[in-house]
Amino acid sequence: MEILIIVISAVFVNNILLSQFLGICPFLGVSNKVSTALGMSAAVMFVMALSTMVTYLLQHYVLVPLGIEYMQTISFILVIAALVQMVEIVLKKISPALYQALGIFLPLITTNCAVLGVAIMVVTKEFTFGSEAHILNMGESVVYALASAFGFGLAMVIFAGIREQLEIVGVPASFKGIPIALITAGILAMAFMGFSGLV
Amino acid sequence: MSRLSIITKGIIKENPTFVLVLGMCPTLGTTTSAINGMGMGLATTFVLILSNVVISLVAGLIPAKVRIPSYIVIIASFVTLLQLLMQAFLPSLYETLGLFIPLIVVNCIVLGRAEAFANKNNALDSALDGIGIGLGFTLSLTIIGLVRELLGNLSIFDMKIFNGDGALAFVLAPGAFIVLGYLMVLFRKLTERMK
Amino acid sequence: MTLCLGIVTIVCAALLGAVNILTADAIAQAAVAKTEQAISAVVPAFDNRPASDRMTLSLEGESLAVYPAKQGDNPVGYAVEVSTSKGFGGTIKLMVGFDPDGNITGTSVISHSETPGLGSKMTEQKFYGQFVGKNPASFRLSVKKDGGDIDAITASTITSRAYADALSKAYRAFQNIKSNQNQSEK
């Protein structure tokens, strides 16, 4: 039950893009086509789940026992950068087809603040799912990361669909490109606000 | 390029928010009020200046292959430095900006300036570039915060201008996107006119 | 190549370690200052240092911090630090002050993550001012919609309910202290 609440909360209510503003760069940058949006989302989901798992272990079994929590930012970003590299190498060897599909998005993910954001969030923020506020355990953290990434994908794909339509509509010259995309995103965020209070 | 123009280009011609569209996460996430936007802008400026200077000094010593990871380590160190200093001396601002302070590490503006400017220029020019781009970022965030606070809360810098409740949507998530979108259009119109 | 990256990392880590040692005191002090500020906002004037007279109290499986405020040897009030997880955006931490008779002398929000402009209005005098001087023995700590005496924040019933929840928790803690004291006096 609690797992279900975590998923609904991360996908809809606290959507990582539309209510927490993490990962806006790819949201605006690679959302011109539904197919690229899907590829990017799949790559993010993969890396986010993996990096959350590793940073969770790093935080609770290395940084906290040694009392060097202040090294969190620097060690997390290094782990994420290294993981992205590794995923790229492994994917190239094992599944060239998947590499073809996700490869070009992988280098962009290191600087995707959604990945670092979720990794930091699950080890520092107290969440209230069910009755008591608590820091998530390992399983919940990974579920939260997967659900956040799914929410990221959902918003990306919806947004890309709208932007494909916008391409063929007459938009005033000064609104073309990013401004109209932002205003569209605002309306989409308003729609997602309807989910608040669900959990 | 004159020293002065290194500073001023960041404010209008290469404005990181309205022209280059970089660092959108903190731009949208922290501008619920003018003072929060300004705090975020200044925090980023702090990291930007220091990382620009250090990277311009060590750029010649680092082999090309590990350039980016080394820059990330340097930037992450300054971000941690900022975190420690803010926790000690500005705890309430640190709490308000929350997650977006560690996320300065992945702000494309900081790494972008290291790659595009600091590793090819001397320390003084790199510092000036950091100041210019940082000021441009701070100014943009303050303006966005100002507009959102005024429309959403009818106040400026926490001072109530009108009585009553504003249009709350502007303080919430949708307002962030919409205000930024319209301000970008306004910025385009104004710079066109100036040409 | 790897050596170079290694050197960069070691230098950075060493510098950060040094800065951490330098700022550790200031960070701890800032936390104490924040607590002290919250205490003096909610209880009448005192001349002791409530932060160093801290007591802990276990209530319903949670441990709460209570700070007694004294003038000379006379207790003038108690500041109770409570948190509730029933907020709209997550946990809300409050400092609640009582005088020795159980009247609320003030409330102050320590930290929260409520929606700016909606739930965050609980930090405005218009809302928290209504509790000053009220005694929970007669003032019912729930919102009017639920049959209590609290004027809820417009469009933020959940936040208002969470605030009420925290206040009644603080009051139960206060009653516990009082009954403990009465017992020890007898």
Coordinates of C-alpha atoms in Angstrom, one line a residue:
Chain A
M1 CA 0.0 0.0 0.0
E2 CA 2.7 2.4 1.0
I3 CA 4.6 1.6 -2.2
L4 CA 1.5 2.6 -4.2
I5 CA 1.3 5.9 -2.4
I6 CA 5.0 6.6 -3.1
V7 CA 4.4 5.9 -6.8
I8 CA 1.3 8.1 -7.2
S9 CA 3.0 10.8 -5.2
A10 CA 6.2 10.8 -7.3
V11 CA 4.5 10.4 -10.7
F12 CA 1.5 12.8 -10.4
V13 CA 1.4 14.9 -7.2
N14 CA 5.1 15.9 -6.9
N15 CA 5.9 15.5 -10.6
I16 CA 9.6 16.0 -10.8
L17 CA 9.4 18.3 -13.8
L18 CA 6.1 20.2 -13.4
S19 CA 6.1 20.7 -9.6
Q20 CA 9.7 20.3 -8.5
F21 CA 11.5 21.9 -11.5
L22 CA 14.2 19.3 -11.8
G23 CA 15.4 18.3 -15.2
I24 CA 14.1 21.3 -17.1
C25 CA 17.0 21.5 -19.5
P26 CA 16.2 18.2 -21.3
F27 CA 12.5 19.0 -20.9
L28 CA 12.9 22.1 -23.1
G29 CA 15.8 20.8 -25.1
V30 CA 14.8 17.4 -26.4
S31 CA 11.1 17.5 -26.4
N32 CA 10.5 18.5 -30.0
K33 CA 9.6 14.9 -31.0
V34 CA 7.7 12.2 -29.1
S35 CA 10.3 9.6 -30.2
T36 CA 13.3 11.5 -28.8
A37 CA 11.4 12.3 -25.7
L38 CA 10.8 8.6 -25.2
G39 CA 14.5 7.8 -25.7
M40 CA 15.6 10.4 -23.2
S41 CA 13.1 9.3 -20.6
A42 CA 14.2 5.7 -20.9
A43 CA 17.8 6.7 -20.4
V44 CA 16.9 8.8 -17.4
M45 CA 14.9 6.1 -15.8
F46 CA 17.8 3.6 -16.2
V47 CA 20.5 6.0 -14.8
M48 CA 18.3 7.4 -12.1
A49 CA 17.4 4.0 -10.6
L50 CA 21.0 2.8 -10.7
S51 CA 22.5 6.0 -9.3
T52 CA 20.0 6.3 -6.5
M53 CA 20.9 2.7 -5.5
V54 CA 24.6 3.4 -5.5
T55 CA 24.4 6.9 -3.8
Y56 CA 22.1 5.4 -1.2
L57 CA 24.7 2.8 -0.2
L58 CA 27.4 5.5 -0.4
Q59 CA 25.5 7.8 2.0
H60 CA 24.5 5.2 4.6
Y61 CA 27.6 3.0 4.6
V62 CA 30.4 5.4 3.8
L63 CA 29.6 9.1 4.4
V64 CA 27.5 8.8 7.5
P65 CA 29.7 6.2 9.4
L66 CA 32.8 8.3 8.6
G67 CA 31.1 11.6 9.5
I68 CA 31.8 13.3 6.3
E69 CA 28.3 14.1 5.1
Y70 CA 29.6 17.4 3.8
M71 CA 31.3 15.4 0.9
Q72 CA 27.8 14.5 -0.3
T73 CA 27.6 16.8 -3.3
I74 CA 31.0 16.1 -4.6
S75 CA 30.9 12.3 -4.2
F76 CA 27.4 12.0 -5.6
I77 CA 28.2 13.9 -8.8
L78 CA 31.3 11.8 -9.3
V79 CA 29.4 8.6 -8.8
I80 CA 26.7 9.7 -11.3
A81 CA 29.3 10.8 -13.9
A82 CA 31.2 7.5 -13.5
L83 CA 28.0 5.5 -13.7
V84 CA 26.9 7.2 -16.9
Q85 CA 30.3 6.4 -18.4
M86 CA 30.1 2.8 -17.3
V87 CA 26.5 2.3 -18.6
E88 CA 27.6 3.7 -21.9
I89 CA 30.5 1.2 -22.2
V90 CA 28.5 -1.8 -21.0
L91 CA 25.6 -1.0 -23.2
K92 CA 27.8 -0.7 -26.2
K93 CA 29.2 -4.2 -25.6
I94 CA 26.1 -6.0 -24.5
S95 CA 23.2 -4.5 -26.4
P96 CA 24.2 -2.5 -29.4
A97 CA 20.5 -2.0 -30.3
L98 CA 19.7 -0.4 -27.0
Y99 CA 22.9 1.6 -27.2
Q100 CA 21.8 2.9 -30.6
A101 CA 18.5 4.0 -29.1
L102 CA 19.8 5.6 -25.8
G103 CA 23.4 6.3 -26.6
I104 CA 23.2 9.9 -27.7
F105 CA 21.2 10.8 -24.6
L106 CA 23.6 9.3 -22.0
P107 CA 26.3 12.0 -22.0
L108 CA 23.6 14.6 -21.4
I109 CA 22.4 12.9 -18.3
T110 CA 25.4 13.7 -16.1
T111 CA 24.3 17.3 -16.0
N112 CA 20.6 16.5 -15.7
C113 CA 19.8 17.9 -12.3
A114 CA 16.9 15.5 -11.9
V115 CA 19.3 12.6 -11.3
L116 CA 21.4 14.4 -8.7
G117 CA 18.3 16.0 -7.3
V118 CA 16.5 12.7 -6.6
A119 CA 19.7 11.1 -5.3
I120 CA 20.1 13.9 -2.7
M121 CA 16.4 14.1 -2.0
V122 CA 15.9 10.4 -1.0
V123 CA 18.8 10.5 1.5
T124 CA 18.0 13.8 3.2
K125 CA 14.3 14.6 3.0
E126 CA 11.8 13.1 5.4
F127 CA 8.8 11.7 3.4
T128 CA 5.4 11.2 4.8
F129 CA 3.8 8.1 3.2
G130 CA 1.3 6.6 5.5
S131 CA 1.4 7.8 9.0
E132 CA 4.9 8.6 10.1
A133 CA 7.5 10.8 8.5
H134 CA 10.7 8.9 7.9
I135 CA 13.8 8.8 5.7
L136 CA 13.2 6.2 3.0
N137 CA 14.9 2.8 3.1
M138 CA 16.7 1.3 0.2
G139 CA 13.7 -0.3 -1.5
E140 CA 11.5 2.7 -1.1
S141 CA 14.3 4.9 -2.5
V142 CA 14.7 2.9 -5.6
V143 CA 10.9 2.8 -6.1
Y144 CA 10.8 6.6 -5.6
A145 CA 13.6 7.0 -8.2
L146 CA 11.8 4.8 -10.7
A147 CA 8.5 6.5 -10.2
S148 CA 10.1 10.0 -10.4
A149 CA 11.7 8.9 -13.7
F150 CA 8.4 7.6 -14.9
G151 CA 6.8 11.0 -14.0
F152 CA 9.6 12.7 -15.9
G153 CA 8.8 10.5 -18.9
L154 CA 5.1 11.0 -18.7
A155 CA 5.5 14.8 -18.7
M156 CA 8.1 14.7 -21.4
V157 CA 5.9 12.6 -23.8
I158 CA 2.8 14.7 -23.2
F159 CA 4.8 17.8 -23.7
A160 CA 6.5 16.6 -26.9
G161 CA 3.1 15.6 -28.3
I162 CA 1.8 19.1 -27.7
R163 CA 4.9 20.7 -29.2
E164 CA 4.6 18.6 -32.3
Q165 CA 1.2 20.1 -32.8
L166 CA 2.4 23.6 -32.0
E167 CA 4.9 23.3 -34.9
I168 CA 2.1 23.6 -37.4
V169 CA 0.2 26.4 -35.7
G170 CA 0.8 30.0 -36.4
V171 CA 2.6 31.4 -33.4
P172 CA 3.5 35.1 -33.2
A173 CA 7.2 35.5 -34.1
S174 CA 8.4 36.7 -30.7
F175 CA 6.7 33.7 -29.0
K176 CA 8.3 31.1 -31.3
G177 CA 10.5 28.4 -29.7
I178 CA 11.2 28.5 -26.0
P179 CA 8.6 31.2 -24.8
I180 CA 5.6 29.4 -26.2
A181 CA 7.0 26.1 -24.9
L182 CA 7.3 27.6 -21.4
I183 CA 3.7 28.9 -21.5
T184 CA 2.5 25.5 -22.7
A185 CA 4.4 23.9 -19.8
G186 CA 2.7 26.3 -17.4
I187 CA -0.7 25.1 -18.6
L188 CA 0.4 21.5 -18.3
A189 CA 1.7 22.2 -14.7
M190 CA -1.8 23.7 -13.9
A191 CA -3.4 20.4 -15.1
F192 CA -1.0 18.4 -12.9
M193 CA -1.9 20.6 -9.9
G194 CA -5.3 18.9 -10.1
F195 CA -3.6 15.8 -8.7
S196 CA -2.6 17.6 -5.5
G197 CA -4.5 16.3 -2.5
L198 CA -4.7 12.9 -4.1
V199 CA -2.3 11.4 -1.6
Chain B
M1 CA 37.3 42.8 -26.2
S2 CA 37.5 45.5 -23.5
R3 CA 37.3 44.6 -19.9
L4 CA 34.0 46.5 -19.4
S5 CA 32.3 44.7 -22.3
I6 CA 33.2 41.3 -20.7
I7 CA 31.1 42.3 -17.8
T8 CA 28.2 43.9 -19.7
K9 CA 27.7 41.2 -22.3
G10 CA 26.4 38.8 -19.6
I11 CA 23.6 41.2 -18.7
I12 CA 22.1 41.7 -22.2
K13 CA 23.7 40.2 -25.2
E14 CA 24.5 36.8 -23.5
N15 CA 22.0 37.0 -20.7
P16 CA 22.1 33.4 -19.4
T17 CA 18.4 33.2 -18.7
F18 CA 16.6 35.1 -21.4
V19 CA 19.0 34.6 -24.3
L20 CA 21.0 31.5 -23.7
V21 CA 18.2 29.7 -21.7
L22 CA 20.6 28.0 -19.3
G23 CA 20.1 27.0 -15.7
M24 CA 16.4 26.8 -16.0
C25 CA 15.8 24.6 -12.9
P26 CA 16.8 27.1 -10.2
T27 CA 15.3 29.9 -12.4
L28 CA 11.9 28.3 -12.2
G29 CA 12.3 26.6 -8.8
T30 CA 13.5 29.4 -6.5
T31 CA 11.9 32.6 -7.8
T32 CA 8.8 32.5 -5.6
S33 CA 9.8 35.9 -4.3
A34 CA 12.3 38.6 -5.3
I35 CA 14.5 38.0 -2.4
N36 CA 14.7 34.2 -3.0
G37 CA 15.6 34.8 -6.7
M38 CA 18.3 37.2 -5.7
G39 CA 19.7 34.9 -3.1
M40 CA 19.9 32.0 -5.6
G41 CA 21.5 34.3 -8.2
L42 CA 24.1 35.6 -5.8
A43 CA 24.9 32.0 -4.6
T44 CA 25.5 30.9 -8.2
T45 CA 27.6 34.0 -8.9
F46 CA 29.8 33.1 -5.9
V47 CA 30.5 29.7 -7.4
L48 CA 30.8 31.0 -10.9
I49 CA 33.5 33.6 -10.1
L50 CA 35.6 31.2 -8.0
S51 CA 35.4 28.3 -10.3
N52 CA 36.2 30.5 -13.3
V53 CA 39.3 31.9 -11.7
V54 CA 40.6 28.5 -10.5
I55 CA 39.9 26.8 -13.8
S56 CA 41.6 29.5 -15.8
L57 CA 44.7 29.0 -13.5
V58 CA 44.9 25.2 -13.8
A59 CA 43.5 24.7 -17.3
G60 CA 47.1 24.3 -18.7
L61 CA 48.0 21.6 -16.2
I62 CA 45.1 19.2 -16.8
P63 CA 45.2 16.8 -19.7
A64 CA 42.4 17.1 -22.2
K65 CA 40.9 13.7 -21.5
V66 CA 40.1 14.3 -17.8
R67 CA 39.3 18.0 -18.3
I68 CA 35.5 17.7 -17.7
P69 CA 35.7 15.4 -14.6
S70 CA 38.3 17.7 -13.1
Y71 CA 36.2 20.8 -13.7
I72 CA 33.2 19.0 -12.1
V73 CA 35.3 18.2 -9.0
I74 CA 36.5 21.8 -8.8
I75 CA 33.0 23.2 -9.2
A76 CA 31.6 20.7 -6.7
S77 CA 34.2 21.7 -4.2
F78 CA 33.1 25.4 -4.4
V79 CA 29.5 24.4 -4.1
T80 CA 30.3 22.4 -0.9
L81 CA 32.2 25.4 0.4
L82 CA 29.2 27.6 -0.3
Q83 CA 26.9 25.0 1.4
L84 CA 29.1 25.1 4.6
L85 CA 29.3 28.9 4.6
M86 CA 25.6 29.3 4.1
Q87 CA 24.7 26.8 6.8
A88 CA 27.0 28.7 9.2
F89 CA 26.0 32.3 8.4
L90 CA 22.8 32.3 6.4
P91 CA 20.9 29.3 7.7
S92 CA 17.4 30.5 6.9
L93 CA 18.2 31.3 3.2
Y94 CA 20.0 28.0 3.0
E95 CA 16.8 26.3 4.1
T96 CA 14.6 28.2 1.7
L97 CA 16.7 27.5 -1.3
G98 CA 17.1 23.9 -0.2
L99 CA 18.0 21.3 -2.8
F100 CA 18.8 24.0 -5.4
I101 CA 22.1 24.9 -3.6
P102 CA 23.8 21.5 -4.2
L103 CA 22.3 21.5 -7.7
I104 CA 24.5 24.5 -8.7
V105 CA 27.0 21.7 -9.5
V106 CA 24.9 20.6 -12.5
N107 CA 23.9 24.2 -13.5
C108 CA 24.9 24.3 -17.1
I109 CA 25.9 28.0 -16.8
V110 CA 28.9 27.2 -14.5
L111 CA 30.3 24.3 -16.5
G112 CA 29.5 26.1 -19.7
R113 CA 31.5 29.2 -18.7
A114 CA 34.4 27.0 -17.7
E115 CA 34.4 25.4 -21.1
A116 CA 33.6 28.4 -23.2
F117 CA 35.6 31.1 -21.4
A118 CA 37.7 30.3 -18.4
N119 CA 40.0 27.6 -20.0
K120 CA 41.0 30.0 -22.8
N121 CA 41.4 33.2 -20.8
N122 CA 43.5 34.6 -18.0
A123 CA 42.4 34.7 -14.4
L124 CA 41.3 38.4 -14.3
D125 CA 39.2 38.2 -17.5
S126 CA 37.7 34.9 -16.2
A127 CA 36.8 36.6 -12.9
L128 CA 35.2 39.5 -14.8
D129 CA 33.3 37.0 -17.0
G130 CA 32.0 35.3 -13.9
I131 CA 30.9 38.6 -12.4
G132 CA 29.1 39.6 -15.7
I133 CA 27.3 36.3 -16.3
G134 CA 26.6 36.0 -12.6
L135 CA 25.1 39.5 -12.5
G136 CA 23.0 38.8 -15.6
F137 CA 21.7 35.6 -13.9
T138 CA 21.0 37.4 -10.6
L139 CA 19.2 40.2 -12.3
S140 CA 17.0 37.9 -14.3
L141 CA 16.1 35.8 -11.3
T142 CA 15.3 38.9 -9.2
I143 CA 13.1 40.3 -12.0
I144 CA 11.2 37.0 -12.3
G145 CA 10.8 36.7 -8.5
L146 CA 9.7 40.3 -8.4
V147 CA 6.9 39.8 -11.0
R148 CA 5.8 36.5 -9.4
E149 CA 5.7 38.0 -5.9
L150 CA 3.9 41.1 -7.1
L151 CA 1.2 39.2 -9.0
G152 CA 0.9 36.3 -6.6
N153 CA 1.2 38.0 -3.2
L154 CA 0.8 41.7 -4.0
S155 CA 4.1 42.5 -2.4
I156 CA 7.7 43.5 -3.4
F157 CA 10.7 42.3 -1.4
D158 CA 8.2 41.1 1.3
M159 CA 6.6 44.5 1.6
K160 CA 2.9 44.5 1.0
I161 CA 2.0 46.9 -1.8
F162 CA -1.7 46.3 -2.0
N163 CA -4.0 44.7 0.5
G164 CA -5.8 41.4 -0.2
D165 CA -4.7 38.2 -1.9
G166 CA -3.0 38.1 -5.2
A167 CA -3.4 35.5 -8.0
L168 CA -1.8 32.7 -6.2
A169 CA -1.2 30.6 -9.3
F170 CA 1.8 32.9 -10.0
V171 CA 3.6 31.8 -6.9
L172 CA 2.8 28.1 -7.6
A173 CA 4.5 26.0 -10.3
P174 CA 2.4 27.0 -13.3
G175 CA 3.1 30.7 -12.7
A176 CA 6.9 30.1 -12.9
F177 CA 6.6 28.8 -16.4
I178 CA 4.1 31.4 -17.6
V179 CA 5.9 34.4 -16.1
L180 CA 9.3 33.3 -17.6
G181 CA 7.7 32.7 -21.0
Y182 CA 6.2 36.2 -21.2
L183 CA 9.3 37.9 -19.8
M184 CA 11.3 36.2 -22.5
V185 CA 9.0 37.6 -25.1
L186 CA 9.3 41.0 -23.5
F187 CA 13.1 40.7 -23.4
R188 CA 13.2 39.8 -27.1
K189 CA 11.0 42.8 -28.1
L190 CA 13.1 45.2 -26.0
T191 CA 16.4 44.0 -27.4
E192 CA 15.0 44.1 -31.0
R193 CA 14.0 47.7 -30.4
M194 CA 17.5 48.6 -29.1
K195 CA 19.2 47.4 -32.2
Chain C
M1 CA 46.0 11.2 -16.6
T2 CA 44.2 9.3 -13.8
L3 CA 46.9 10.6 -11.5
C4 CA 46.1 14.2 -12.4
L5 CA 42.4 13.7 -11.7
G6 CA 43.4 12.0 -8.4
I7 CA 45.5 14.9 -7.4
V8 CA 42.7 17.4 -8.2
T9 CA 40.3 15.3 -6.1
I10 CA 42.7 14.9 -3.1
V11 CA 43.5 18.7 -3.1
C12 CA 39.8 19.6 -3.2
A13 CA 38.8 17.0 -0.5
A14 CA 41.6 18.3 1.8
L15 CA 40.5 21.9 1.4
L16 CA 36.9 21.0 2.1
G17 CA 37.9 19.0 5.2
A18 CA 39.7 22.1 6.5
V19 CA 36.7 24.4 5.7
N20 CA 34.4 21.9 7.4
I21 CA 36.4 22.0 10.6
L22 CA 36.4 25.8 10.5
T23 CA 32.7 26.2 9.9
A24 CA 31.5 23.3 12.2
D25 CA 31.3 25.5 15.3
A26 CA 29.5 28.3 13.4
I27 CA 27.0 25.8 12.0
A28 CA 26.3 24.4 15.5
Q29 CA 26.0 27.9 16.9
A30 CA 23.6 28.9 14.1
A31 CA 21.3 25.9 15.0
V32 CA 21.4 26.9 18.7
A33 CA 20.7 30.5 17.8
K34 CA 17.7 29.5 15.8
T35 CA 16.2 27.4 18.6
E36 CA 16.8 30.3 21.1
Q37 CA 15.2 32.7 18.8
A38 CA 12.1 30.5 18.4
I39 CA 12.0 30.1 22.2
S40 CA 12.1 33.8 23.0
A41 CA 9.4 34.4 20.4
V42 CA 6.9 32.2 22.2
V43 CA 7.4 32.6 26.0
P44 CA 7.4 35.7 28.2
A45 CA 10.7 37.4 29.1
F46 CA 13.2 35.1 31.0
D47 CA 16.7 35.4 32.3
N48 CA 17.9 31.8 32.2
R49 CA 19.2 30.0 29.1
P50 CA 16.3 27.6 28.2
A51 CA 18.4 26.0 25.4
S52 CA 20.9 24.7 28.0
D53 CA 18.1 23.6 30.4
R54 CA 16.6 21.4 27.7
M55 CA 14.5 18.5 28.9
T56 CA 13.3 15.6 26.8
L57 CA 10.0 14.1 27.3
S58 CA 8.6 11.0 25.6
L59 CA 5.0 11.3 24.5
E60 CA 3.1 8.7 22.5
G61 CA 6.3 7.1 21.3
E62 CA 8.0 10.3 20.2
S63 CA 10.6 12.2 22.1
L64 CA 10.0 16.0 22.4
A65 CA 12.2 18.8 23.6
V66 CA 10.9 21.1 26.3
Y67 CA 12.7 24.3 27.2
P68 CA 11.8 25.8 30.6
A69 CA 11.9 29.6 30.8
K70 CA 12.6 31.1 34.2
Q71 CA 12.9 34.5 35.9
G72 CA 15.3 33.8 38.8
D73 CA 13.9 30.6 40.1
N74 CA 10.3 31.1 39.1
P75 CA 9.2 29.3 36.0
V76 CA 7.5 31.8 33.7
G77 CA 6.8 29.4 30.8
Y78 CA 7.6 26.4 28.8
A79 CA 8.6 26.2 25.2
V80 CA 7.7 22.8 23.6
E81 CA 9.2 21.8 20.3
V82 CA 6.8 19.6 18.3
S83 CA 6.6 18.3 14.8
T84 CA 3.7 16.9 12.8
S85 CA 3.8 14.9 9.7
K86 CA 0.2 15.9 8.7
G87 CA 1.2 19.0 6.7
F88 CA 0.3 19.3 3.1
G89 CA 3.9 19.4 1.9
G90 CA 5.4 17.2 4.7
T91 CA 6.7 17.8 8.2
I92 CA 5.9 21.0 10.1
K93 CA 8.1 21.9 13.1
L94 CA 6.7 24.3 15.7
M95 CA 7.8 25.9 18.9
V96 CA 4.8 26.4 21.2
G97 CA 5.0 28.4 24.4
F98 CA 2.8 28.0 27.5
D99 CA 2.7 29.9 30.7
P100 CA 2.5 27.9 34.0
D101 CA -1.3 28.0 33.9
G102 CA -1.4 26.4 30.5
N103 CA -2.3 29.5 28.5
I104 CA -0.6 29.6 25.1
T105 CA 1.8 32.5 25.1
G106 CA 2.9 32.1 21.5
T107 CA 3.6 29.8 18.6
S108 CA 6.4 30.0 16.0
V109 CA 7.1 27.9 12.9
I110 CA 10.7 26.5 12.9
S111 CA 10.5 24.7 9.6
H112 CA 7.9 23.7 7.0
S113 CA 7.5 22.8 3.4
E114 CA 4.0 24.1 2.8
T115 CA 2.9 25.7 -0.4
P116 CA 4.2 29.3 -0.7
G117 CA 1.2 31.7 -0.5
L118 CA -1.2 29.1 0.8
G119 CA -0.1 27.0 3.7
S120 CA 2.9 29.2 4.3
K121 CA 0.4 31.8 5.6
M122 CA 0.6 30.0 8.9
T123 CA 3.7 32.1 9.5
E124 CA 1.6 35.3 9.4
Q125 CA 0.5 37.0 12.5
K126 CA -3.1 37.0 11.3
F127 CA -3.1 33.2 11.8
Y128 CA -0.8 32.5 14.7
G129 CA -2.0 35.6 16.6
Q130 CA -5.4 33.9 17.3
F131 CA -3.8 31.4 19.7
V132 CA -2.1 33.9 22.1
G133 CA -3.7 33.9 25.5
K134 CA -6.0 31.0 24.8
N135 CA -6.1 28.0 27.1
P136 CA -6.6 24.6 25.3
A137 CA -8.6 23.5 28.3
S138 CA -11.4 25.8 27.0
F139 CA -10.2 26.6 23.5
R140 CA -10.9 23.6 21.3
L141 CA -7.8 22.9 19.2
S142 CA -9.3 22.0 15.9
V143 CA -10.6 24.1 12.9
K144 CA -14.1 25.5 12.9
K145 CA -15.1 23.1 10.0
D146 CA -14.4 20.2 12.4
G147 CA -16.2 21.8 15.3
G148 CA -13.3 23.5 17.0
D149 CA -12.4 27.1 17.6
I150 CA -9.5 27.7 15.1
D151 CA -10.0 30.0 12.2
A152 CA -8.5 28.0 9.3
I153 CA -6.3 29.6 6.7
T154 CA -8.4 30.2 3.5
A155 CA -7.9 27.3 1.1
S156 CA -5.4 25.6 3.4
T157 CA -7.5 23.4 5.7
I158 CA -4.9 20.6 5.7
T159 CA -2.2 23.0 6.9
S160 CA -4.5 24.4 9.6
R161 CA -5.4 20.9 10.8
A162 CA -1.8 20.0 11.0
Y163 CA -1.1 23.1 13.0
A164 CA -3.9 22.2 15.3
D165 CA -2.6 18.6 15.6
A166 CA 0.9 20.0 16.6
L167 CA -0.6 22.4 19.1
S168 CA -2.6 19.7 20.9
K169 CA 0.4 17.5 20.9
A170 CA 2.4 20.3 22.6
Y171 CA -0.4 20.8 25.1
R172 CA -0.4 17.1 26.0
A173 CA 3.3 17.4 26.5
F174 CA 2.8 20.4 28.7
Q175 CA 0.2 18.6 30.8
N176 CA 2.6 15.7 31.3
I177 CA 5.3 18.1 32.6
K178 CA 2.8 19.7 34.9
S179 CA 1.6 16.4 36.4
N180 CA 5.2 15.1 36.8
Q181 CA 6.0 18.3 38.7
N182 CA 3.0 18.1 40.9
Q183 CA 3.9 14.5 41.8
S184 CA 7.5 15.4 42.7
E185 CA 6.3 18.3 44.8
K186 CA 4.0 16.0 46.8

